[in-house]
C-alpha positions as a Markdown table, in Angstrom:
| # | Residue | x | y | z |
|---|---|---|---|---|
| 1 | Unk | 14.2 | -4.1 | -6.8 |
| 2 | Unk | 17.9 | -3.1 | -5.5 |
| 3 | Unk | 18.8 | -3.3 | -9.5 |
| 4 | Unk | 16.2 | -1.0 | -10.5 |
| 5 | Unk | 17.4 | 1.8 | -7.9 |
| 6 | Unk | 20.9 | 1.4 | -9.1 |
| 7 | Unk | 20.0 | 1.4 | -12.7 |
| 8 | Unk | 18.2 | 4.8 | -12.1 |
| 9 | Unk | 21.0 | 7.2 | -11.2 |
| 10 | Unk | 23.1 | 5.9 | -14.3 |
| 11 | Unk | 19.9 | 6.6 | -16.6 |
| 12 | Unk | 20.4 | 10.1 | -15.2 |
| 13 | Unk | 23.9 | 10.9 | -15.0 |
| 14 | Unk | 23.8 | 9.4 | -18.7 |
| 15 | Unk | 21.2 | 12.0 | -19.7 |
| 16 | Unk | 23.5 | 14.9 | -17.8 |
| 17 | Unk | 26.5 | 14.2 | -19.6 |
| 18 | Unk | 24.4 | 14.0 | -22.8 |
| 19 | Unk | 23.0 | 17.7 | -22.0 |
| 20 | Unk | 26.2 | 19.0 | -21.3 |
| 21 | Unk | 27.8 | 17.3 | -24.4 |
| 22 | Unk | 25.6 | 19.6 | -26.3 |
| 23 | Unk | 27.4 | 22.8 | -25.4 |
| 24 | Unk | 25.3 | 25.9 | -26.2 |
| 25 | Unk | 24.8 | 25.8 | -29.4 |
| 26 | Unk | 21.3 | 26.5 | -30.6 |
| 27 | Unk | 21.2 | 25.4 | -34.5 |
| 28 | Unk | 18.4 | 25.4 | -37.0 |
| 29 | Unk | 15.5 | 23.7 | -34.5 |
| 30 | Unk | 18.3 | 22.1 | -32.5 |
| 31 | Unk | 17.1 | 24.1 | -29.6 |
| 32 | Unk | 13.7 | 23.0 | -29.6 |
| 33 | Unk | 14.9 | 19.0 | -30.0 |
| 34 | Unk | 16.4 | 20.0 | -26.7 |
| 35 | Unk | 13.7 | 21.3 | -25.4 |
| 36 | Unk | 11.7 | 18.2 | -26.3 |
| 37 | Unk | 14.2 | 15.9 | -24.7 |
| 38 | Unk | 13.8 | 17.8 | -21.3 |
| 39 | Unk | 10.3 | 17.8 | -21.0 |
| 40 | Unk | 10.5 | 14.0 | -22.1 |
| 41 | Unk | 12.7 | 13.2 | -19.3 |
| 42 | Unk | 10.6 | 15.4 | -17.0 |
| 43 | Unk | 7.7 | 13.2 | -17.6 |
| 44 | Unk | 9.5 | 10.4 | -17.6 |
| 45 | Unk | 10.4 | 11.7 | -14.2 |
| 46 | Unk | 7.0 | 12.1 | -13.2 |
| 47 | Unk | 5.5 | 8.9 | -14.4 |
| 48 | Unk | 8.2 | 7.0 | -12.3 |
| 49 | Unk | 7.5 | 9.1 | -9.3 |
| 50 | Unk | 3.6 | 8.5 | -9.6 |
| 51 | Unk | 3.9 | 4.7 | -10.4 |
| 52 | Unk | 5.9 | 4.9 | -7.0 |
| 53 | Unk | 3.7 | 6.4 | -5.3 |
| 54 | Unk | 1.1 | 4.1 | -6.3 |
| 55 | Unk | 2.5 | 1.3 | -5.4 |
| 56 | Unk | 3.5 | 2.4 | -1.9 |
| 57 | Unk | -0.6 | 3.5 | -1.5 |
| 58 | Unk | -1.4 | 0.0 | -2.5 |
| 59 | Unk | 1.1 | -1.5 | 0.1 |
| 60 | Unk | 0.3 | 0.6 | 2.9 |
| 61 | Unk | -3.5 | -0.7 | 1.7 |
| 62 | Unk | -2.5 | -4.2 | 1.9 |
| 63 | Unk | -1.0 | -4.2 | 4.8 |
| 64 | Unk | -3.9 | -2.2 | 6.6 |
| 65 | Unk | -6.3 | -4.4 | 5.0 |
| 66 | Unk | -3.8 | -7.8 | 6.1 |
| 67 | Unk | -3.8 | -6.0 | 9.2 |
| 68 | Unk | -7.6 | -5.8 | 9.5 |
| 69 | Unk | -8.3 | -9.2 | 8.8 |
| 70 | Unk | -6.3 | -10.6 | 11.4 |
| 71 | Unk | -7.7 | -8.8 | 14.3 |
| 72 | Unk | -11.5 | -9.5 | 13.3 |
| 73 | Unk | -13.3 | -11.9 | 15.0 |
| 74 | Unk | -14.2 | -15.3 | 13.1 |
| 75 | Unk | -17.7 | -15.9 | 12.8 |
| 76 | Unk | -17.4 | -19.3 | 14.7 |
| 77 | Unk | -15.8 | -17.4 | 17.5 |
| 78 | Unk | -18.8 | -15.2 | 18.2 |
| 79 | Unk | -20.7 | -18.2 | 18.1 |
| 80 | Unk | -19.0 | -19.8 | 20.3 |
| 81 | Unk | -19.1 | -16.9 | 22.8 |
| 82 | Unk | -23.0 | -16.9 | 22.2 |
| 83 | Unk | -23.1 | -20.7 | 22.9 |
| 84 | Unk | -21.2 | -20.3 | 26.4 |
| 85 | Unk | -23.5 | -17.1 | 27.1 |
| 86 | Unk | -26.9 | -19.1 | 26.8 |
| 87 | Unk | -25.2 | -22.2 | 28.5 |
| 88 | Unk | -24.5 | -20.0 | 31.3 |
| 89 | Unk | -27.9 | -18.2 | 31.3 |
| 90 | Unk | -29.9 | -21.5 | 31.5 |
| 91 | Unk | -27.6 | -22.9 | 34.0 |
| 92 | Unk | -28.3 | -19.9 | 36.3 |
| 93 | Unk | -32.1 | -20.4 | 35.1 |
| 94 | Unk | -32.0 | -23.9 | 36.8 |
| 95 | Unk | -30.3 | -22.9 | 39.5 |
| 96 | Unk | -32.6 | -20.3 | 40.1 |
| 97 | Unk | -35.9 | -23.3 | 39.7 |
| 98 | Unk | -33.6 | -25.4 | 42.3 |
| 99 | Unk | -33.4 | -23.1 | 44.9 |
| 100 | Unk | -37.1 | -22.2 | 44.4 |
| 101 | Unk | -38.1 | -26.0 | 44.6 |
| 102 | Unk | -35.7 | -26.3 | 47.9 |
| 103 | Unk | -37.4 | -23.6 | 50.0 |
């Protein structure tokens, strides 16, 4: 990605110093070829910006959703859990029928 960033500012400064090579000279159409090529570059511009833009949304997405995942319980956990509860329940059940029986 680093080369893409670099590769960027020349495309521009290429398109400057082709803009300016042009001096002002407005020949038969020649303005409107110019006017073409600006609004080309804007969009160009603007589709880069927008794919950007979507790509960071679908990182940050990613990420969240990564993110999500890793903090949600597993299924076997919470089975688990229920397991122990029950366990517990019918041990305090019995203990409960003991003490009954004892007095």
């Amino acid at each position: 990605v680093p080369k893409a960033k670099s590769a960027a500012p020349a495309l521009r400064r290429d398109r400057d110093a082709i803009d300016r090579g042009r001096g002002g000279f407005v020949g038969a159409g020649g303005g409107k070829q110019a006017m073409r090529e600006r609004q080309t570059r804007m969009m160009e511009a603007q589709l880069e910006a927008a794919t950007k833009r979507a790509r960071e949304e679908e990182e940050e997405e990613r990420v969240k959703v990564e993110r999500e995942s890793k903090s949600r319980k597993t299924e076997g956990e919470i089975m688990g859990a229920k397991e122990r509860y029950l366990a517990r329940k019918r041990e305090a059940e019995e203990a409960k029928k003991r003490e009954a029986e004892g007095k």
